[in-house]
Structure formats: structure tokens, C-alpha cells
CSV table of C-alpha atoms and ligand atoms in Angstrom, one decimal:
chain,number,residue,atom,x,y,z
G,246,UNK,CA,-49.7,221.0,196.9
G,247,UNK,CA,-51.9,221.2,200.0
G,248,UNK,CA,-50.1,220.7,203.3
G,249,UNK,CA,-52.0,217.4,203.8
G,250,UNK,CA,-50.8,216.1,200.4
G,251,UNK,CA,-47.3,217.3,201.2
G,252,UNK,CA,-47.4,215.3,204.5
G,253,UNK,CA,-48.5,212.2,202.6
G,254,UNK,CA,-45.8,212.7,200.0
G,255,UNK,CA,-43.2,213.1,202.7
G,256,UNK,CA,-44.4,210.0,204.6
G,257,UNK,CA,-43.8,208.0,201.5
G,258,UNK,CA,-40.4,209.4,200.8
G,259,UNK,CA,-38.1,208.2,203.6
G,260,UNK,CA,-34.9,206.4,202.7
G,261,UNK,CA,-34.8,202.9,204.1
G,262,UNK,CA,-38.4,202.8,205.3
G,263,UNK,CA,-39.1,199.5,203.5
G,264,UNK,CA,-35.7,197.9,203.6
G,265,UNK,CA,-36.2,194.1,203.6
G,266,UNK,CA,-34.7,191.8,206.2
G,267,UNK,CA,-35.1,188.0,206.8
G,268,UNK,CA,-37.2,186.6,209.7
G,269,UNK,CA,-36.8,183.3,211.6
G,270,UNK,CA,-39.5,181.6,209.6
G,271,UNK,CA,-37.5,182.0,206.4
G,272,UNK,CA,-39.5,184.9,205.0
G,273,UNK,CA,-38.0,188.2,203.9
G,274,UNK,CA,-40.0,191.5,204.0
G,275,UNK,CA,-40.0,195.2,204.7
G,276,UNK,CA,-39.0,196.3,208.2
G,277,UNK,CA,-41.2,198.2,210.5
G,278,UNK,CA,-39.0,200.9,212.0
G,279,UNK,CA,-40.0,201.9,215.5
G,280,UNK,CA,-36.7,203.3,216.8
G,281,UNK,CA,-37.1,206.9,215.9
G,282,UNK,CA,-36.3,208.2,219.4
G,283,UNK,CA,-32.8,206.9,219.0
G,284,UNK,CA,-32.5,208.2,215.4
G,285,UNK,CA,-34.9,208.9,212.6
G,286,UNK,CA,-34.7,207.8,209.0
G,287,UNK,CA,-33.5,210.2,206.3
G,288,UNK,CA,-36.1,212.3,204.6
G,289,UNK,CA,-35.6,211.7,200.9
G,290,UNK,CA,-36.2,215.2,199.4
G,291,UNK,CA,-34.0,216.8,202.1
G,292,UNK,CA,-31.2,214.3,201.3
G,293,UNK,CA,-31.5,215.3,197.7
G,294,UNK,CA,-31.0,219.0,198.5
G,295,UNK,CA,-27.8,218.1,200.5
G,296,UNK,CA,-26.7,215.9,197.6
G,297,UNK,CA,-27.3,218.5,195.0
G,298,UNK,CA,-25.3,221.0,197.0
G,299,UNK,CA,-22.3,218.8,196.7
G,300,UNK,CA,-22.1,219.8,193.0
G,301,UNK,CA,-21.3,223.3,194.2
G,302,UNK,CA,-19.4,222.2,197.3
G,303,UNK,CA,-17.0,224.7,198.8
G,304,UNK,CA,-16.4,226.0,202.3
G,305,UNK,CA,-18.3,229.0,203.7
G,306,UNK,CA,-17.0,232.3,204.9
G,307,UNK,CA,-16.3,233.8,201.4
G,308,UNK,CA,-18.4,235.0,198.6
G,309,UNK,CA,-15.7,235.8,196.1
G,310,UNK,CA,-15.7,232.5,194.1
G,311,UNK,CA,-19.0,231.1,192.9
G,312,UNK,CA,-19.1,227.9,194.9
G,313,UNK,CA,-18.2,229.6,198.2
G,314,UNK,CA,-20.8,232.2,197.5
G,315,UNK,CA,-23.5,229.5,197.0
G,316,UNK,CA,-22.3,227.6,200.1
G,317,UNK,CA,-22.3,230.7,202.3
G,318,UNK,CA,-25.8,231.5,201.2
G,319,UNK,CA,-27.1,228.0,201.7
G,320,UNK,CA,-25.5,227.7,205.1
G,321,UNK,CA,-27.1,231.0,206.2
G,322,UNK,CA,-30.4,229.7,204.7
G,323,UNK,CA,-30.2,226.7,207.0
G,324,UNK,CA,-29.8,229.0,210.0
G,325,UNK,CA,-32.9,230.9,209.0
G,326,UNK,CA,-34.9,227.7,208.6
G,327,UNK,CA,-34.0,226.6,212.2
G,328,UNK,CA,-35.1,229.9,213.7
G,329,UNK,CA,-38.3,229.9,211.7
G,330,UNK,CA,-39.0,226.2,212.7
G,331,UNK,CA,-38.7,226.9,216.5
G,332,UNK,CA,-40.6,230.1,216.4
G,333,UNK,CA,-37.6,232.3,217.3
G,334,UNK,CA,-37.7,235.9,216.1
G,335,UNK,CA,-34.3,236.6,214.5
G,336,UNK,CA,-34.4,240.0,216.1
G,337,UNK,CA,-34.0,238.4,219.5
G,338,UNK,CA,-32.6,234.9,218.8
G,339,UNK,CA,-29.6,233.5,217.0
G,340,UNK,CA,-28.8,229.9,216.1
G,341,UNK,CA,-25.5,228.0,215.7
G,342,UNK,CA,-24.7,224.5,214.8
G,343,UNK,CA,-22.5,222.4,217.1
G,344,UNK,CA,-21.0,218.9,217.0
G,345,UNK,CA,-23.0,215.9,215.8
G,346,UNK,CA,-26.0,216.2,218.1
G,347,UNK,CA,-27.5,217.8,221.2
G,348,UNK,CA,-24.7,216.6,223.4
G,349,UNK,CA,-22.3,219.2,222.0
G,350,UNK,CA,-24.8,222.0,222.6
G,351,UNK,CA,-25.4,221.0,226.3
G,352,UNK,CA,-21.7,220.8,227.0
G,353,UNK,CA,-21.1,224.2,225.4
G,354,UNK,CA,-24.0,225.9,227.2
G,355,UNK,CA,-23.2,224.3,230.6
G,356,UNK,CA,-19.6,225.5,230.4
G,357,UNK,CA,-20.5,229.0,229.2
G,358,UNK,CA,-23.4,229.7,231.5
G,359,UNK,CA,-21.5,228.4,234.6
G,360,UNK,CA,-18.6,230.6,233.7
G,361,UNK,CA,-20.7,233.6,233.0
G,362,UNK,CA,-22.5,233.6,236.3
G,363,UNK,CA,-20.4,231.9,239.0
G,364,UNK,CA,-22.3,233.7,241.7
G,365,UNK,CA,-25.4,231.6,240.7
G,366,UNK,CA,-24.0,228.2,241.6
G,367,UNK,CA,-27.2,226.1,241.4
G,368,UNK,CA,-28.5,224.4,238.3
G,369,UNK,CA,-31.8,222.5,238.2
G,370,UNK,CA,-32.2,219.4,236.1
G,371,UNK,CA,-35.2,217.2,236.0
G,372,UNK,CA,-35.2,213.5,236.9
G,373,UNK,CA,-36.4,212.6,233.4
G,374,UNK,CA,-33.3,213.9,231.7
G,375,UNK,CA,-31.2,212.0,229.1
G,376,UNK,CA,-27.6,211.8,230.4
G,377,UNK,CA,-26.6,214.4,227.8
G,378,UNK,CA,-28.8,217.0,229.6
G,379,UNK,CA,-27.6,216.0,233.1
G,380,UNK,CA,-23.9,215.2,233.2
G,381,UNK,CA,-22.6,218.3,231.5
G,382,UNK,CA,-24.4,220.4,234.1
G,383,UNK,CA,-23.0,218.2,236.9
G,384,UNK,CA,-19.6,218.7,235.5
G,385,UNK,CA,-19.6,222.4,235.1
G,386,UNK,CA,-21.8,223.8,237.8
G,387,UNK,CA,-21.4,224.0,241.6
G,388,UNK,CA,-24.5,222.1,242.5
G,389,UNK,CA,-27.2,220.3,240.6
G,390,UNK,CA,-30.5,219.8,242.1
G,391,UNK,CA,-32.7,217.1,240.5
G,392,UNK,CA,-36.4,218.0,240.2
G,393,UNK,CA,-38.7,215.1,240.9
G,394,UNK,CA,-41.6,214.1,238.6
G,395,UNK,CA,-45.2,213.8,239.3
G,396,UNK,CA,-46.9,210.3,239.7
G,397,UNK,CA,-45.3,207.2,241.1
G,398,UNK,CA,-43.9,203.8,240.0
G,399,UNK,CA,-44.9,202.9,236.4
G,400,UNK,CA,-46.8,206.3,236.0
G,401,UNK,CA,-43.9,208.5,237.2
G,402,UNK,CA,-43.2,211.3,234.8
G,403,UNK,CA,-43.8,214.9,233.9
G,404,UNK,CA,-42.2,217.6,235.9
G,405,UNK,CA,-43.7,218.0,239.4
G,406,UNK,CA,-44.5,221.8,239.2
G,407,UNK,CA,-45.2,222.1,243.0
G,408,UNK,CA,-41.8,220.7,243.9
G,409,UNK,CA,-40.2,223.0,241.3
G,410,UNK,CA,-41.9,226.0,242.8
G,411,UNK,CA,-40.7,225.0,246.3
G,412,UNK,CA,-37.1,224.6,245.1
G,413,UNK,CA,-37.3,228.0,243.3
G,414,UNK,CA,-38.5,229.6,246.6
G,415,UNK,CA,-35.7,228.0,248.5
G,416,UNK,CA,-32.8,228.7,246.1
G,417,UNK,CA,-34.1,231.8,244.4
G,418,UNK,CA,-31.3,233.9,243.0
G,419,UNK,CA,-28.7,231.2,243.5
G,420,UNK,CA,-30.2,229.4,240.5
G,421,UNK,CA,-28.4,229.9,237.3
G,422,UNK,CA,-30.7,228.0,234.9
G,423,UNK,CA,-32.9,224.9,234.7
G,424,UNK,CA,-32.2,222.3,232.1
G,425,UNK,CA,-35.3,220.4,231.2
G,426,UNK,CA,-36.4,218.2,228.4
G,427,UNK,CA,-39.3,219.3,226.2
G,428,UNK,CA,-40.4,215.7,226.0
G,429,UNK,CA,-38.9,212.6,227.7
G,430,UNK,CA,-37.1,210.0,225.5
G,431,UNK,CA,-38.4,207.3,227.9
G,432,UNK,CA,-42.1,208.2,228.4
G,433,UNK,CA,-42.7,211.0,225.9
G,434,UNK,CA,-44.1,213.2,228.8
G,435,UNK,CA,-44.3,216.8,227.6
G,436,UNK,CA,-43.1,219.7,229.9
G,437,UNK,CA,-45.2,222.8,230.2
G,438,UNK,CA,-42.4,225.1,229.0
G,439,UNK,CA,-44.1,228.5,229.3
G,440,UNK,CA,-45.0,227.8,232.9
G,441,UNK,CA,-41.4,226.8,233.7
G,442,UNK,CA,-40.0,229.9,231.9
G,443,UNK,CA,-42.2,232.1,234.0
G,444,UNK,CA,-41.0,230.5,237.3
G,445,UNK,CA,-37.3,230.7,236.2
G,446,UNK,CA,-37.5,234.3,235.0
G,447,UNK,CA,-39.1,235.4,238.3
G,448,UNK,CA,-35.8,234.5,240.0
G,449,UNK,CA,-33.6,235.7,237.1
G,450,UNK,CA,-32.7,232.1,236.0
G,451,UNK,CA,-32.6,230.9,232.4
G,452,UNK,CA,-34.6,228.1,230.8
G,453,UNK,CA,-32.5,225.7,228.7
G,454,UNK,CA,-34.7,223.2,226.9
G,455,UNK,CA,-33.7,219.8,225.5
G,456,UNK,CA,-35.9,219.6,222.4
G,457,UNK,CA,-34.3,216.4,221.0
G,458,UNK,CA,-37.5,214.4,221.5
G,459,UNK,CA,-39.9,217.2,220.9
G,460,UNK,CA,-38.6,218.8,217.7
G,461,UNK,CA,-40.0,216.1,215.3
G,462,UNK,CA,-43.3,215.6,217.2
G,463,UNK,CA,-44.8,218.9,218.4
G,464,UNK,CA,-44.8,222.5,217.5
G,465,UNK,CA,-42.5,224.8,219.6
G,466,UNK,CA,-42.5,228.5,219.8
G,467,UNK,CA,-39.5,230.0,221.6
G,468,UNK,CA,-41.1,233.4,221.4
G,469,UNK,CA,-44.4,232.4,222.9
G,470,UNK,CA,-42.9,230.2,225.7
G,471,UNK,CA,-40.1,232.7,226.3
G,472,UNK,CA,-37.4,230.0,226.2
G,473,UNK,CA,-33.8,231.3,226.6
G,474,UNK,CA,-32.0,228.4,225.0
G,475,UNK,CA,-33.1,225.3,223.0
G,476,UNK,CA,-31.0,222.5,221.8
G,477,UNK,CA,-31.7,219.6,219.5
G,478,UNK,CA,-30.1,217.0,217.3
G,479,UNK,CA,-30.6,217.0,213.5
G,480,UNK,CA,-30.6,213.2,213.4
G,481,UNK,CA,-33.7,213.2,215.5
G,482,UNK,CA,-35.6,215.1,212.8
G,483,UNK,CA,-35.0,213.2,209.6
G,484,UNK,CA,-31.5,214.5,208.9
G,485,UNK,CA,-29.0,211.8,210.0
G,486,UNK,CA,-25.5,213.2,209.6
G,487,UNK,CA,-26.5,216.7,210.3
G,488,UNK,CA,-25.2,218.7,213.3
G,489,UNK,CA,-26.8,219.7,216.6
G,490,UNK,CA,-28.5,223.1,216.7
G,491,UNK,CA,-28.5,225.6,219.6
G,492,UNK,CA,-30.9,228.5,219.5
G,493,UNK,CA,-30.4,231.1,222.1
G,494,UNK,CA,-31.4,234.7,223.0
G,495,UNK,CA,-28.9,237.1,221.5
G,496,UNK,CA,-28.8,238.9,224.8
G,497,UNK,CA,-27.6,235.7,226.5
G,498,UNK,CA,-25.0,234.8,223.8
G,499,UNK,CA,-23.6,238.4,223.9
G,500,UNK,CA,-23.1,238.0,227.7
G,501,UNK,CA,-21.0,234.8,227.4
G,502,UNK,CA,-17.6,234.1,226.0
G,503,UNK,CA,-17.3,231.7,223.1
G,504,UNK,CA,-16.7,228.2,224.4
G,505,UNK,CA,-14.7,227.0,221.4
G,506,UNK,CA,-11.8,228.8,219.7
G,507,UNK,CA,-10.4,228.5,216.1
G,508,UNK,CA,-10.8,229.7,212.6
G,509,UNK,CA,-13.8,231.7,211.5
G,510,UNK,CA,-14.7,233.2,215.0
G,511,UNK,CA,-12.0,235.9,215.2
G,512,UNK,CA,-11.7,239.3,213.7
G,513,UNK,CA,-7.9,239.3,214.0
G,514,UNK,CA,-5.0,237.4,215.6
G,515,UNK,CA,-1.6,238.6,216.6
G,516,UNK,CA,1.1,236.7,218.4
G,517,UNK,CA,0.3,238.7,221.5
G,518,UNK,CA,-3.4,238.7,221.3
G,519,UNK,CA,-6.6,237.7,219.4
G,520,UNK,CA,-10.0,239.4,219.0
G,521,UNK,CA,-13.0,237.2,218.9
G,522,UNK,CA,-15.7,238.6,216.5
G,523,UNK,CA,-18.8,240.2,217.9
G,524,UNK,CA,-20.8,238.8,215.0
G,525,UNK,CA,-23.2,236.0,215.8
G,526,UNK,CA,-23.4,233.2,215.0
G,527,UNK,CA,-19.8,233.2,213.7
G,528,UNK,CA,-18.5,233.7,217.2
G,529,UNK,CA,-20.0,230.4,218.2
G,530,UNK,CA,-19.0,228.5,215.1
G,531,UNK,CA,-15.3,227.9,215.3
G,532,UNK,CA,-13.9,225.7,212.5
G,533,UNK,CA,-15.2,224.5,209.2
G,534,UNK,CA,-18.9,223.6,209.7
G,535,UNK,CA,-20.9,220.6,208.7
G,536,UNK,CA,-22.3,222.5,205.7
G,537,UNK,CA,-23.9,219.5,203.9
G,538,UNK,CA,-25.6,218.3,207.2
G,539,UNK,CA,-26.9,221.8,208.0
G,540,UNK,CA,-28.3,222.3,204.5
G,541,UNK,CA,-30.0,218.9,204.7
G,542,UNK,CA,-31.5,219.7,208.1
G,543,UNK,CA,-32.6,223.1,206.8
G,544,UNK,CA,-34.4,221.4,204.0
G,545,UNK,CA,-36.2,219.1,206.4
G,546,UNK,CA,-37.3,222.0,208.6
G,547,UNK,CA,-38.4,224.0,205.5
G,548,UNK,CA,-40.7,221.1,204.4
G,549,UNK,CA,-42.1,220.4,207.9
G,550,UNK,CA,-42.8,224.2,208.3
G,551,UNK,CA,-44.8,224.0,205.1
G,552,UNK,CA,-46.8,221.0,206.5
G,553,UNK,CA,-47.2,222.6,209.9
G,554,UNK,CA,-46.2,220.9,213.1
G,555,UNK,CA,-49.8,221.2,214.4
G,556,UNK,CA,-50.9,218.7,211.8
G,557,UNK,CA,-47.9,216.4,212.5
G,558,UNK,CA,-48.8,216.4,216.2
G,559,UNK,CA,-52.5,215.8,215.6
G,560,UNK,CA,-51.7,212.7,213.5
G,561,UNK,CA,-49.3,211.4,216.1
G,562,UNK,CA,-51.8,211.9,219.0
G,563,UNK,CA,-54.2,209.6,217.1
G,564,UNK,CA,-51.5,206.9,216.9
G,565,UNK,CA,-50.4,207.3,220.5
G,566,UNK,CA,-54.0,206.9,221.8
G,567,UNK,CA,-54.5,203.9,219.6
G,568,UNK,CA,-51.2,202.2,220.7
G,569,UNK,CA,-51.7,203.1,224.4
G,570,UNK,CA,-55.3,201.6,224.4
G,571,UNK,CA,-54.3,198.5,222.6
G,572,UNK,CA,-51.2,197.8,224.6
G,573,UNK,CA,-53.0,198.5,227.9
G,574,UNK,CA,-55.5,195.8,227.0
G,575,UNK,CA,-52.8,193.1,226.9
G,576,UNK,CA,-52.7,191.5,230.3
G,577,UNK,CA,-49.0,190.6,230.2
G,578,UNK,CA,-47.8,194.1,229.2
G,579,UNK,CA,-46.6,196.8,231.5
G,580,UNK,CA,-46.6,200.3,230.0
G,581,UNK,CA,-44.5,203.0,231.5
G,582,UNK,CA,-44.9,206.7,232.0
G,583,UNK,CA,-48.0,208.9,232.6
G,584,UNK,CA,-51.3,208.0,230.9
G,585,UNK,CA,-51.6,210.3,227.9
G,586,UNK,CA,-55.0,211.2,229.1
G,587,UNK,CA,-53.3,212.8,232.2
G,588,UNK,CA,-50.1,214.3,230.7
G,589,UNK,CA,-49.6,215.0,227.0
G,590,UNK,CA,-47.0,212.7,225.5
G,591,UNK,CA,-45.0,212.3,222.3
G,592,UNK,CA,-44.9,209.1,220.3
G,593,UNK,CA,-42.6,207.1,222.6
G,594,UNK,CA,-44.0,204.0,224.2
G,595,UNK,CA,-41.9,202.0,226.7
G,596,UNK,CA,-43.1,198.6,227.9
G,597,UNK,CA,-42.1,195.1,229.2
G,598,UNK,CA,-43.7,191.8,228.6
G,599,UNK,CA,-44.2,189.6,231.6
G,600,UNK,CA,-41.6,186.9,231.9
G,601,UNK,CA,-39.4,188.5,229.2
G,602,UNK,CA,-36.2,190.5,229.8
G,603,UNK,CA,-36.2,193.7,227.8
G,604,UNK,CA,-33.3,192.5,225.6
G,605,UNK,CA,-35.2,189.3,224.8
G,606,UNK,CA,-38.3,191.4,223.8
G,607,UNK,CA,-36.3,193.5,221.4
G,608,UNK,CA,-34.5,190.6,219.9
G,609,UNK,CA,-37.6,188.4,219.4
G,610,UNK,CA,-39.7,191.3,218.0
G,611,UNK,CA,-36.9,191.8,215.4
G,612,UNK,CA,-36.3,188.2,214.6
G,613,UNK,CA,-39.9,186.9,214.4
G,614,UNK,CA,-41.7,190.1,213.3
G,615,UNK,CA,-39.2,192.3,211.6
G,616,UNK,CA,-40.0,195.2,213.9
G,617,UNK,CA,-37.2,197.3,215.1
G,618,UNK,CA,-37.5,198.6,218.7
G,619,UNK,CA,-34.8,199.6,221.2
G,620,UNK,CA,-34.3,198.3,224.7
G,621,UNK,CA,-32.3,199.2,227.9
G,622,UNK,CA,-32.3,202.4,229.9
G,623,UNK,CA,-32.0,204.8,227.0
G,624,UNK,CA,-29.3,206.9,228.6
G,625,UNK,CA,-31.8,208.0,231.2
G,626,UNK,CA,-30.8,205.5,234.0
G,627,UNK,CA,-32.3,207.3,237.0
G,628,UNK,CA,-35.7,207.8,235.3
G,629,UNK,CA,-35.9,204.3,234.0
G,630,UNK,CA,-35.1,202.8,237.4
G,631,UNK,CA,-37.7,204.9,239.1
G,632,UNK,CA,-40.3,203.7,236.7
G,633,UNK,CA,-39.2,200.0,237.3
G,634,UNK,CA,-38.9,200.4,241.1
G,635,UNK,CA,-42.0,198.5,242.1
G,636,UNK,CA,-41.3,195.5,239.7
G,637,UNK,CA,-37.7,195.3,240.7
G,638,UNK,CA,-38.6,195.3,244.4
G,639,UNK,CA,-40.9,192.4,243.7
G,640,UNK,CA,-38.0,190.6,242.1
G,641,UNK,CA,-35.9,191.4,245.1
G,642,UNK,CA,-33.6,193.6,243.0
G,643,UNK,CA,-32.3,196.9,244.3
G,644,UNK,CA,-33.1,199.4,241.5
G,645,UNK,CA,-30.1,201.5,242.4
G,646,UNK,CA,-27.4,198.8,243.1
G,647,UNK,CA,-24.3,200.1,241.3
G,648,UNK,CA,-22.4,197.9,238.8
G,649,UNK,CA,-25.0,195.2,238.9
G,650,UNK,CA,-24.2,191.7,237.4
G,651,UNK,CA,-25.5,190.8,233.9
G,652,UNK,CA,-28.6,189.0,235.2
G,653,UNK,CA,-29.7,192.1,237.1
G,654,UNK,CA,-29.0,194.4,234.1
G,655,UNK,CA,-31.1,192.1,232.0
G,656,UNK,CA,-34.1,193.0,234.3
G,657,UNK,CA,-33.3,196.7,234.7
G,658,UNK,CA,-34.6,198.1,231.5
G,659,UNK,CA,-37.5,198.2,229.1
G,660,UNK,CA,-38.3,198.0,225.5
G,661,UNK,CA,-39.2,201.2,223.6
G,662,UNK,CA,-41.2,201.6,220.4
G,663,UNK,CA,-40.9,205.2,219.1
G,664,UNK,CA,-42.8,206.8,216.2
G,665,UNK,CA,-41.8,209.0,213.3
G,666,UNK,CA,-43.5,210.8,210.5
G,667,UNK,CA,-43.5,207.5,208.5
G,668,UNK,CA,-45.2,205.4,211.3
G,669,UNK,CA,-48.7,204.2,210.3
G,670,UNK,CA,-51.5,202.6,212.2
G,671,UNK,CA,-50.7,199.4,210.4
G,672,UNK,CA,-47.2,199.5,211.9
G,673,UNK,CA,-48.7,199.8,215.4
G,674,UNK,CA,-51.2,197.0,214.8
G,675,UNK,CA,-48.2,194.8,213.8
G,676,UNK,CA,-46.4,195.7,217.0
G,677,UNK,CA,-49.5,194.9,219.1
G,678,UNK,CA,-49.9,191.5,217.3
G,679,UNK,CA,-46.2,190.8,217.7
G,680,UNK,CA,-46.4,191.4,221.4
G,681,UNK,CA,-49.5,189.2,221.7
G,682,UNK,CA,-47.7,186.5,219.8
G,683,UNK,CA,-44.6,186.5,221.9
G,684,UNK,CA,-46.5,186.7,225.2
G,685,UNK,CA,-48.6,183.7,224.0
G,686,UNK,CA,-45.6,181.4,223.6
G,687,UNK,CA,-43.2,182.6,226.3
G,688,UNK,CA,-41.8,179.2,227.1
G,689,UNK,CA,-40.9,178.4,223.5
G,690,UNK,CA,-39.3,181.8,222.9
G,691,UNK,CA,-37.3,181.5,226.2
G,692,UNK,CA,-35.9,178.1,225.1
G,693,UNK,CA,-34.8,179.4,221.8
G,694,UNK,CA,-32.6,182.3,223.0
G,695,UNK,CA,-29.4,182.6,225.0
G,696,UNK,CA,-28.2,185.7,226.8
G,697,UNK,CA,-25.2,187.6,225.4
G,698,UNK,CA,-23.3,190.6,226.9
G,699,UNK,CA,-24.7,192.7,229.6
G,700,UNK,CA,-28.3,192.8,228.5
G,701,UNK,CA,-28.6,191.1,225.1
G,702,UNK,CA,-30.1,188.0,223.7
G,703,UNK,CA,-29.3,185.9,220.7
G,704,UNK,CA,-31.4,183.3,218.9
G,705,UNK,CA,-29.8,179.9,219.0
G,706,UNK,CA,-30.4,179.0,215.4
G,707,UNK,CA,-30.9,182.3,213.6
G,708,UNK,CA,-28.3,185.0,213.7
G,709,UNK,CA,-27.6,186.8,210.4
G,710,UNK,CA,-24.1,188.3,210.5
G,711,UNK,CA,-23.7,192.0,210.6
G,712,UNK,CA,-21.7,192.0,207.3
G,713,UNK,CA,-24.7,190.2,205.6
G,714,UNK,CA,-26.8,193.2,206.6
G,715,UNK,CA,-24.5,196.0,205.4
G,716,UNK,CA,-20.9,195.9,204.6
G,717,UNK,CA,-19.1,199.1,203.5
G,718,UNK,CA,-16.5,197.0,201.7
G,719,UNK,CA,-19.1,195.3,199.6
G,720,UNK,CA,-20.4,198.8,198.6
G,721,UNK,CA,-16.8,199.8,197.6
G,722,UNK,CA,-16.4,196.6,195.6
G,723,UNK,CA,-19.1,197.7,193.3
G,724,UNK,CA,-17.1,200.8,192.5
G,725,UNK,CA,-13.8,199.0,192.3
G,726,UNK,CA,-15.2,196.5,189.8
G,727,UNK,CA,-16.1,199.3,187.3
G,728,UNK,CA,-13.6,200.1,184.6
G,729,UNK,CA,-11.5,203.3,185.3
U,980,LIG,C1,-33.9,213.6,225.1
U,980,LIG,C2,-32.5,213.4,224.6
U,980,LIG,N1,-31.6,214.3,224.8
U,980,LIG,C3,-30.4,214.3,224.3
U,980,LIG,C4,-30.0,213.2,223.4
U,980,LIG,C5,-28.6,213.2,223.0
U,980,LIG,O1,-28.6,213.5,221.6
U,980,LIG,P1,-27.2,213.2,220.7
U,980,LIG,O2,-26.8,211.8,221.1
U,980,LIG,O3,-27.7,213.4,219.3
U,980,LIG,O4,-26.2,214.2,221.2
U,980,LIG,C6,-30.9,212.2,223.1
U,980,LIG,C7,-30.6,211.1,222.3
U,980,LIG,O5,-31.0,210.0,222.4
U,980,LIG,C8,-32.2,212.3,223.7
U,980,LIG,O6,-33.2,211.4,223.4
């Protein structure tokens, strides 16, 4: 199969892509899923690999019985697929799985790197970061310096390289590492990683990359960019239920102590002492791993390697350009983040519709148009508030007021449409049409919704219950109704 045919076949094989839901007008139809930055849908053929493995399920770390031998081989295969996918030569790099996403990896690396080099007490973090790649560093390191972005107000985004250079000059060898996103989960702005690596390495600091929003959208080569550590979540790349992955230079891992202790990572244990193994990745993978999740993730990465991430990126750029142009043309829409013509972006589009709170936009797009987008601050509060600053000032709202009341939180956010491999131009045309429709009947929509919680909205006459959408008990009942 050619790689372009494989891509088409994969695009048509996502579980739940066409799940049908009701809309306010009484119709029922397939959803349009534009919430991939939060979590992607499951790639069908990769799910099947994980499912088939269950026939042979056993734990790893033995090859004496058949199933354990198969499991150990498949788990090791998943590690190799990760290294290959991120362009990390196994001679120099090692990967380990951690927790249920990237958050576990950041906490682990922040703790280990701070402990390993206490004399370097400064950590740099960009202002675009997701809280997962900010708070662990604040917690573990002496001082976090936040690196500003380029541009201002709605166009704020992309690392300000001049300011980064100045901070490197000032803090030099006090810098332990920089933690920066490969692509923002708010604006999709892509970071020039090779350039950042060069700056960091000149002062002996490490580069730790959050690839959560890059991994499914753009090619990455750790070898070429000379990245020291890269972290991502498997659920952001079509393998929900899979673990987070950390890929790091072996030289770096050999210099740190394992952050987690338990079974599988020691050579021997006595009452008086224990000896952690020198073998990687075992030393970093204490406990029984998420074997099924890792194998499913390995299968996704294998298939996408066959397609080639250059092709995935090329297709996504066409969609981003189309959506940016169409949404920019709507008078009542504000788009956030750098213009893709100025700074390359991944397929994440944040916006507000004039006169609509972000929660109302997300609810009405769902209820009337069956399009699923997210809203709020996306766990990147400082960045979102910076992007909204001008509009909030105009509404007499302090962007940074702590513990704001509900009415203010309802204004302090945006809606986010984010793309996946399964997103088509027709999906984006539907989004554009939906936004035009809502903007054109603002008063009617406003009268039909009431605010709920800190930033949500609920339709006054149309609210399908959660249990009508999916109920685990109903699924179990099908099994329980069968004869034994
Ligand atoms: C850029 C970025 N980093 C980190 C994370 C955290 O990932 P997880 O919740 O899977 O640990 C996310 C999740 O939204 C993200 O978008």
C-alpha cells in the first residue's frame, strides 16, 4: 500500500469518528470531533493490535513461559517504535513509559534534574506552557524564569528568541534546563527547537521539550535538533489509555537517580540495602507497566512512521490555512495566536465570537451543529489571559484578578477547535458555517441558554442526560442478560 493510501485508510479507521448524537432541531447525525488537542480518538488498527495482544496477556520481565516471552518482546518493540518515531538513535537515547500522560514525565524529570544539579538552580519555562510543563518545575527547582513570547495581545505567541538570548547571557551556568513546548496547546505556535538547543547547550543547560501537541502533527527528530529530553502523552496521538513517554539521552539518564522505586528496577534487595539496576529503561520503569497501552501506542507510531509525518504535516497545513482564512473573514470572530504566515502553527485554532462567552460558544456549537470543541483556558492560564488582555481591559476586567467570580470567568477564556488525522476540509467548512450561524442570531441564542457552574452554559429546553449518551451500567447489562 502506498503511504498516501495508508493515510486515507487510517483516516477512515478511527473508532467513534462518526458516533451519532441528537441536535436541538430533533435531528440525529454523526458528530464532528474538533477536540483532538484535549485527547485524540482511537486509531482502529492500533486498538486491534492491543486487543489481540490480550489473547497472550501476561506481565513482562520474563521470557520463560510463552505469554511472558511474547509480552516482553512486544513491550520492547513499543519502546523501539517510540525511538524511531521521534528520530532518536538508540545508541544515544532511551525511552521509558510513565504514568497516564505527559504530566508524569514532567514531574519525574523536574525532580530528577533538580536533584542531579542543585548548583544550577534556575529553570527556564516559556509563557506558553501547559500547567503540566510549568508547575512541576516551580515545585522542584530553586527559581523558575518565565520566557516571554513574541507579538502582543491577540497575536502573542512563539518564543521570543531575543529575550531568551538575553536571559541566557544573564543567568548562564546557573541554568539547569529549559522546559518548552514543541507546539502550544492554545495557539499551535511551533518552537524552533534546534535553535533553542544550541542556546542551551552553549551554557551547559538541557533542553526538555513538551511534545504533547507536536507529536501527532509535525515530524520531530531528536537527533537533528539535539534535544535532551522529550515528553508526550500517548492519548494525544490516537492511543487513548496508553502511557506517557519520556525519551532522553542515555548520558543524562545515567547521571540521575531513578525517581521511582519498586519492583522491576533493582538488581537485588537486602534488608540492609538495595541495588538499582544500571539497565535502562528498566531502572526508570518501576512497577508493572501499562503493557497493553504501550503496545497500542507502538502500533500507532509504527503506522504513522510508514505514512511519514511530513505528509501528515503537509495535509494539516492546508487545513490550517483554509480555516484561518475563513475564520478571519468573519467580522464577529477574534482568532488568537500568531498568524500562521508569521509563525508555523499546528492545527489548533482558538477563537471567540463577539457577544458570546466562550462556554456559550462551545455549548451552542455542540447543541445546534453537533461539533465538539473545547473552551476555557486549557490549563495554560497565563498564556490565555495574555492573549485576551486587550479585550478584557475593554470590558473593564482585570486579566489577572485572582479567584474571579463566575461572571468574570465566563469572559476569561476562549473556544478551541483542534484537528486530528481524521479532520477533513468538510469538517472545517461545517465549523465556519456553524460560527456564522450563531453569530447571525446572537440574541435568540442568548435567550435560550442559562449559565451553569463557573464557566458553562446549558440550553433551557434541550439537555440530553449524561447517562443517555453513555452509561457503563447499560453496557454491563448486555453481558448480564446473556445466558451463563
Ligand atoms: C501542551 C500540553 N502539555 C501537557 C499536557 C498534559 O498532558 P497529560 O494530561 O496527558 O499529562 C497537555 C494536555 O492537554 C498539553 O496539551
